[in-house]
CSV table of C-alpha atoms in Angstrom, one decimal:
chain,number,residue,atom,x,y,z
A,291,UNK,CA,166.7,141.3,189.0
A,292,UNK,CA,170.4,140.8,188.4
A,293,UNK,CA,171.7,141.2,185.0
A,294,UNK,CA,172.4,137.4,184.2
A,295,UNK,CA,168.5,136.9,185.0
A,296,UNK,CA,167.5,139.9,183.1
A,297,UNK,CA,169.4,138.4,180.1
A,298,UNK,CA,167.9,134.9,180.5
A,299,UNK,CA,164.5,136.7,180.3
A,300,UNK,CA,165.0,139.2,177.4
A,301,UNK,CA,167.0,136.2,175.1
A,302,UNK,CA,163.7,134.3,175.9
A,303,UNK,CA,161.4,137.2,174.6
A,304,UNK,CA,163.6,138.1,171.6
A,305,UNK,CA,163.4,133.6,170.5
A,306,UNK,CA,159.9,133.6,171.3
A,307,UNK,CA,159.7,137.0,169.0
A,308,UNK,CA,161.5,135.2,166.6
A,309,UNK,CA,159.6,131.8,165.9
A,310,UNK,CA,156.5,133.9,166.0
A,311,UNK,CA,157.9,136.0,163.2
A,312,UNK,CA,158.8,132.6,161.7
A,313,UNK,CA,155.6,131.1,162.2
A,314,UNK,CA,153.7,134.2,160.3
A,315,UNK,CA,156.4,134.1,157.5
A,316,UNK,CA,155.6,130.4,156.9
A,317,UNK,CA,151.6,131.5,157.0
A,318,UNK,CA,151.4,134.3,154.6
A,319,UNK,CA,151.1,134.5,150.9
A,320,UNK,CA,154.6,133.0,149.1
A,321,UNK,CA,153.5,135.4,146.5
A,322,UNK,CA,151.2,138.6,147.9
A,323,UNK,CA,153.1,138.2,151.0
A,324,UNK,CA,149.8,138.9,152.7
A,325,UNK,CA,148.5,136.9,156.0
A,326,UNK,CA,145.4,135.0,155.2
A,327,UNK,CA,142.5,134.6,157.0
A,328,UNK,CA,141.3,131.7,159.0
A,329,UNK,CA,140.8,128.5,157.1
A,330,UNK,CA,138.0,127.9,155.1
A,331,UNK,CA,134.9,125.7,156.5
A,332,UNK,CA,134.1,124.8,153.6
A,333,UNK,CA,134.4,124.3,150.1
A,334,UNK,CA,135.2,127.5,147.8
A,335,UNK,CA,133.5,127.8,144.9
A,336,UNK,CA,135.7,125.9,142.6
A,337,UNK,CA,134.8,125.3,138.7
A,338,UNK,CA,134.3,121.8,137.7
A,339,UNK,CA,136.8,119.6,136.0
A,340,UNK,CA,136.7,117.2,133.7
A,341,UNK,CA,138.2,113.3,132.6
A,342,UNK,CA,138.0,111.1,130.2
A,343,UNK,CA,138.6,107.4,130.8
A,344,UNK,CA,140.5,105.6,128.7
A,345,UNK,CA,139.8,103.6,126.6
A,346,UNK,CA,136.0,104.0,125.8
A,347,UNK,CA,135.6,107.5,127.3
A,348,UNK,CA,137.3,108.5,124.0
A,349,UNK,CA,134.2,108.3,122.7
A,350,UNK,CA,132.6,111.3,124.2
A,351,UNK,CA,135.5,113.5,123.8
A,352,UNK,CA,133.9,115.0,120.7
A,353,UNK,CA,130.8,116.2,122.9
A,354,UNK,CA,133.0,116.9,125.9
A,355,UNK,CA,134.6,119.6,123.4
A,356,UNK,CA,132.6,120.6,120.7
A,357,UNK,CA,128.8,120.5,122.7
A,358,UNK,CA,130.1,121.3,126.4
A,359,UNK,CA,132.6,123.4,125.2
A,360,UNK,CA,135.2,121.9,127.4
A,361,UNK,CA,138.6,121.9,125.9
A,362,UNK,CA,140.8,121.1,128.6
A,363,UNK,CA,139.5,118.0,129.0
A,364,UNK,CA,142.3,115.6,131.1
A,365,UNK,CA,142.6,112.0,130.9
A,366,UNK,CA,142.6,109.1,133.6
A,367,UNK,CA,142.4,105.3,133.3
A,368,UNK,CA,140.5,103.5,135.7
A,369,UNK,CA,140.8,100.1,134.6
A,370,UNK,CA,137.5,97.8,134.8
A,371,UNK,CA,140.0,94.5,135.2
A,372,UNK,CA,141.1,95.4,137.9
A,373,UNK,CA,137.9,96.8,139.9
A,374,UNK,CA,137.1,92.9,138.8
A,375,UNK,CA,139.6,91.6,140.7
A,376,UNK,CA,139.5,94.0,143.5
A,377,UNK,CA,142.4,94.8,142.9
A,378,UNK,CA,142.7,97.8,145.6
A,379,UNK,CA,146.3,99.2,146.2
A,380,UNK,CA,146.7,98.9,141.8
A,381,UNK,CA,143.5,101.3,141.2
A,382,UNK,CA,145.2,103.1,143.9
A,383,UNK,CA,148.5,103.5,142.3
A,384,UNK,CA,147.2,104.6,139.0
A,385,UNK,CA,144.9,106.7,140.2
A,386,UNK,CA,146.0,110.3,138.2
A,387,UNK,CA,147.8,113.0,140.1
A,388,UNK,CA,145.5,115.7,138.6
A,389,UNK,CA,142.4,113.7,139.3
A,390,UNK,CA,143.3,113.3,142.7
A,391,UNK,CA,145.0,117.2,143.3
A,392,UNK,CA,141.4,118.5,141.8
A,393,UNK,CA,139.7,116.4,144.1
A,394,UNK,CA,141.2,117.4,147.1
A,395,UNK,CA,141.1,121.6,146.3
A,396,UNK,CA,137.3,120.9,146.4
A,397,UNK,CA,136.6,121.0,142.4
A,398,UNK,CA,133.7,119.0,140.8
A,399,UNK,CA,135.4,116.4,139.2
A,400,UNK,CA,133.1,114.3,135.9
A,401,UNK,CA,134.7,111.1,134.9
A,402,UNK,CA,133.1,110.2,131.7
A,403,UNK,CA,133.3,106.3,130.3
A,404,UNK,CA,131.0,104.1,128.3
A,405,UNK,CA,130.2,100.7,129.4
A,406,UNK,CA,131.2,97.6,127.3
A,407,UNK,CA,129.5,95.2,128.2
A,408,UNK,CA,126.3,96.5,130.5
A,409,UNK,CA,124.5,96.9,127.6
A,410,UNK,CA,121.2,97.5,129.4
A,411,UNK,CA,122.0,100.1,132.5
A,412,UNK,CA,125.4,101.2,130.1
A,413,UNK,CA,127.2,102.1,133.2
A,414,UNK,CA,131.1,100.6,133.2
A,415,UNK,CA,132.4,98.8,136.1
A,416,UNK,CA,135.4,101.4,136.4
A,417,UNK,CA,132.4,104.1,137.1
A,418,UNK,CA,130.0,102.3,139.6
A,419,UNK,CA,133.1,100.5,141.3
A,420,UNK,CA,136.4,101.8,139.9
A,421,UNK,CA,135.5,105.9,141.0
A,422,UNK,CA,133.2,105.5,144.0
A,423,UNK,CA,135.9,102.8,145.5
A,424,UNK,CA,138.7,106.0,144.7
A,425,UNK,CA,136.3,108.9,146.6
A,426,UNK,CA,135.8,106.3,149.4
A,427,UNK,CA,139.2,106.0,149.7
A,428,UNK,CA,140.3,109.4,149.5
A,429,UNK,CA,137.9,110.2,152.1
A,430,UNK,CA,139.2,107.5,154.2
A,431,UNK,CA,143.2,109.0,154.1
A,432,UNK,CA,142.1,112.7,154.0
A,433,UNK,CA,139.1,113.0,156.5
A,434,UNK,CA,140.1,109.8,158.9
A,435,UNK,CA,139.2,106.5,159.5
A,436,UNK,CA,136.5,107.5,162.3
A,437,UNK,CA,135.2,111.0,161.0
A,438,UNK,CA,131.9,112.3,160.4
A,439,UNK,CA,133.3,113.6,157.0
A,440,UNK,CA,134.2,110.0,156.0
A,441,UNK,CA,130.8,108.6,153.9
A,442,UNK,CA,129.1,106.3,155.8
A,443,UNK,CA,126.8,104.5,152.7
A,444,UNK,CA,128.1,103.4,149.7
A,445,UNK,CA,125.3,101.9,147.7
A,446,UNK,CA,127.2,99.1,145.0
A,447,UNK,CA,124.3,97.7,142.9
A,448,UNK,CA,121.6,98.3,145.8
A,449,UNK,CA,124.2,97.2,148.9
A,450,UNK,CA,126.0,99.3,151.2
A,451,UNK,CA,129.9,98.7,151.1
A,452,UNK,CA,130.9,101.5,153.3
A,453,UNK,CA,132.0,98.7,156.0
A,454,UNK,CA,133.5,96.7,154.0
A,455,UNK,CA,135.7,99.3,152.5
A,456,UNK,CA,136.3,100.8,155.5
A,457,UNK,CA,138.1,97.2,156.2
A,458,UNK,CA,139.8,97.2,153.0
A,459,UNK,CA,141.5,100.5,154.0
A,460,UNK,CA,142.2,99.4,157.2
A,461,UNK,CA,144.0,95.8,156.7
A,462,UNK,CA,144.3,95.3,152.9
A,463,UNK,CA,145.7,98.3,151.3
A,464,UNK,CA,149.3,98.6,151.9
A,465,UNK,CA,151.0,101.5,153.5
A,466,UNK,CA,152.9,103.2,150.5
A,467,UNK,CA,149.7,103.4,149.0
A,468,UNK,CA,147.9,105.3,151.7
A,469,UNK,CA,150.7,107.4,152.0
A,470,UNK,CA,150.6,108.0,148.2
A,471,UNK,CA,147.2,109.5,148.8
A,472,UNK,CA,148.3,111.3,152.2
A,473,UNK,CA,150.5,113.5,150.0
A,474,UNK,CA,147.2,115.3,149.3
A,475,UNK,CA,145.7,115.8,153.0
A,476,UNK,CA,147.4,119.3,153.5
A,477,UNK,CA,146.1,120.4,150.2
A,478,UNK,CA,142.2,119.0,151.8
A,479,UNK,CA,143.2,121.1,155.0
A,480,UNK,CA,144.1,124.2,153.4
A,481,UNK,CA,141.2,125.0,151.8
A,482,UNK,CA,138.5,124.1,153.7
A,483,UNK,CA,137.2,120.8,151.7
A,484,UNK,CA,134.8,118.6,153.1
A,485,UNK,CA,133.1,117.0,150.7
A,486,UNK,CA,134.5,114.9,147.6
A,487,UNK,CA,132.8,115.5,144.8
A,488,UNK,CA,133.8,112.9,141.9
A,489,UNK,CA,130.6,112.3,139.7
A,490,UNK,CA,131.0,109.4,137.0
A,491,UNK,CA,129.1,110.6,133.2
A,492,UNK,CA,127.6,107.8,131.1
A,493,UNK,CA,125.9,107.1,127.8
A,494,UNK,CA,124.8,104.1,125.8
A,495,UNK,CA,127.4,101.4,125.5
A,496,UNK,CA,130.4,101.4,123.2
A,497,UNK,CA,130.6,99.8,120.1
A,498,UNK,CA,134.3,100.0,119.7
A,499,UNK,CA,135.4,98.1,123.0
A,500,UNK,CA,139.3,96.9,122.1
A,501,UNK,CA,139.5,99.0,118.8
A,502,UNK,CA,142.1,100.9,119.7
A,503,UNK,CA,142.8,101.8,116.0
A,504,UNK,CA,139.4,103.8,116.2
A,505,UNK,CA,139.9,105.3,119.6
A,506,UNK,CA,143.4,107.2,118.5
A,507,UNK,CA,141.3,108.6,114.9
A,508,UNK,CA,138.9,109.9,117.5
A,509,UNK,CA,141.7,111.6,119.3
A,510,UNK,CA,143.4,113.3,116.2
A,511,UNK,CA,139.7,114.3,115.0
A,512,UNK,CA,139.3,116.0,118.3
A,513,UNK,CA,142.4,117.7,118.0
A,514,UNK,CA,141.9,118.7,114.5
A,515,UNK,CA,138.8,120.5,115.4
A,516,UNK,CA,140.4,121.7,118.4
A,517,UNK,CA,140.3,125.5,117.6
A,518,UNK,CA,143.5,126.4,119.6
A,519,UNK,CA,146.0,123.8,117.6
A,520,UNK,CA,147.8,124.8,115.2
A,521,UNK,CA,147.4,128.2,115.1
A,522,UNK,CA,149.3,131.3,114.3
A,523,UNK,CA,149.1,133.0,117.7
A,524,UNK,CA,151.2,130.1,119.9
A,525,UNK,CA,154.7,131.5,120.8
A,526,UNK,CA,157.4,130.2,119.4
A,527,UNK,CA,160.2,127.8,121.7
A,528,UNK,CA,162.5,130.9,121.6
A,529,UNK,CA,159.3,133.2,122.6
A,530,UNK,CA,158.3,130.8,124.9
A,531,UNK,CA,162.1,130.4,126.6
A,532,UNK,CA,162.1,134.4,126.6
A,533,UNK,CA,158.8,134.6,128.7
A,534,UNK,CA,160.0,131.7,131.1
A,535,UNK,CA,163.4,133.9,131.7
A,536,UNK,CA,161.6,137.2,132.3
A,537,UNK,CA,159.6,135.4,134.9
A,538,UNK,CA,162.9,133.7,136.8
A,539,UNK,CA,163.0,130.1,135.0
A,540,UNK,CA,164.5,128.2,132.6
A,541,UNK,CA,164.2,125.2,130.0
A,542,UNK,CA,166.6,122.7,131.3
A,543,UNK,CA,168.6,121.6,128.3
A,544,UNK,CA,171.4,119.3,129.2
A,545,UNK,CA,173.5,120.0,126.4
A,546,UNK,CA,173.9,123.7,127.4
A,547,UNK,CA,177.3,124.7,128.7
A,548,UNK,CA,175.4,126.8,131.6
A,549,UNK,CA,173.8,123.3,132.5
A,550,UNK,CA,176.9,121.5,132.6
A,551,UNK,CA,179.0,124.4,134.9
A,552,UNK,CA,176.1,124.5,137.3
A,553,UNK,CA,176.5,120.7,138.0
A,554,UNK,CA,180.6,120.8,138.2
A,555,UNK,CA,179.8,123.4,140.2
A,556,UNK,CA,177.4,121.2,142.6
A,557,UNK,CA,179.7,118.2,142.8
A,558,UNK,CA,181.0,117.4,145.9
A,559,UNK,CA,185.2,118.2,146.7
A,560,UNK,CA,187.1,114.8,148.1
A,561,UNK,CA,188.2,115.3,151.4
């Protein structure tokens, strides 16, 4: 082998070395810096999470927190208008970020709304249409179009939608939209999830429907009872600032000299 062949081969090895090195780099833990193991096949054993749906969910935040002892309760809105109006890519859009980030690292997700006008069954149309139409759709961008993961019945009111959804995805909600709930696939990937598991919690039917005057006294009650506000043991802004520093971040605070030289600093020279 003559020495411009040997060369050829060892620069070879040493860049296939090299982008194996990179590929294990980009693999392991950004923190532990340890390798993990193969990927999940399933769904870890994640703890459940829990909404309320504005408006009328407001009205079980006091059991949500005082009887189930949840208090980290988040809040979506699924709006019941526009499940009337099948409006797809706009209960897309406002489909929460943590709703949807919680859905697809495999946690149990309870939506929790009272009906307002189903006074007999007392389950709201942002439930029984709004949440299952959000799981199918999920499903559809995260699992595929044609995948056994994907569900396959639907039941609205006693009939199966899964075709007909499976239409809506394909021809009737937008791009951005799907690509809005792409974002999330890797997340889905990563950990193994292949089930969806968003469950809709109801109770008798409101009595307050449009009082919004009522809803935000429920809010402040439920904060007032709330055992961790307003007490003595929360740190401080400067405390707080302190720990952020000691762990390599900042407040940003515009007004802050260091702020403003940082950006000068950034600005582009003219040619």
């Amino acid at each position: 082998m003559t020495g411009q062949k040997a060369w050829g081969v060892g620069f070879c090895v040493g860049a296939a070395r090299a982008s194996m090195n990179r590929a294990k780099r980009i693999d392991a833990h950004p923190l532990q810096r340890k390798y993990p193991q193969k990927r999940s096949s399933g769904i870890f054993n994640m703890p459940p999470k829990h909404f309320i749906n504005l408006t009328n969910g407001i009205e079980t935040l006091r059991v949500v927190r005082e009887e189930l002892e949840v208090q980290d309760a988040m809040f979506v809105r699924i709006q019941s208008s526009l499940c009337e109006r099948s409006a797809y890519d706009k209960i897309l859009m406002e489909t929460d970020h943590n709703l949807l980030l919680h859905l697809a690292t495999g946690h149990p997700c309870y939506v929790y709304d009272l009906a307002s006008r189903s006074k007999r069954y007392g389950v709201p149309r942002a439930i029984w249409y709004g949440l299952e139409f959000i799981k199918y759709a999920c499903g559809y961008c995260w699992f595929g179009s044609e995948s056994e993961l994907l569900q396959s019945e639907v039941l609205l009111r006693g009939k199966n939608v899964a075709g007909e959804w499976w239409k809506v995805m394909r021809h009737k909600v937008s791009k951005p939209v799907k690509q809005r709930l792409k974002y999330y696939s890797e997340f889905v990937e990563e950990l193994g999830v292949q089930e969806l598991r968003a469950y809709g919690v109801v109770g008798r039917a409101t009595e307050y429907d449009g009082c919004k005057e009522i809803y935000a006294k429920m809010v402040r009650a439920s904060y007032e009872l709330n055992p961790s506000v307003g007490t003595d043991d929360q740190p401080s802004k400067d405390e707080f600032r302190l720990r952020l520093e000691e762990s390599g971040l900042r407040v940003f605070d515009h007004t802050d000299p260091f702020e403003h030289n940082i950006r000068e600093s950034a600005k582009m020279k003219p040619l």
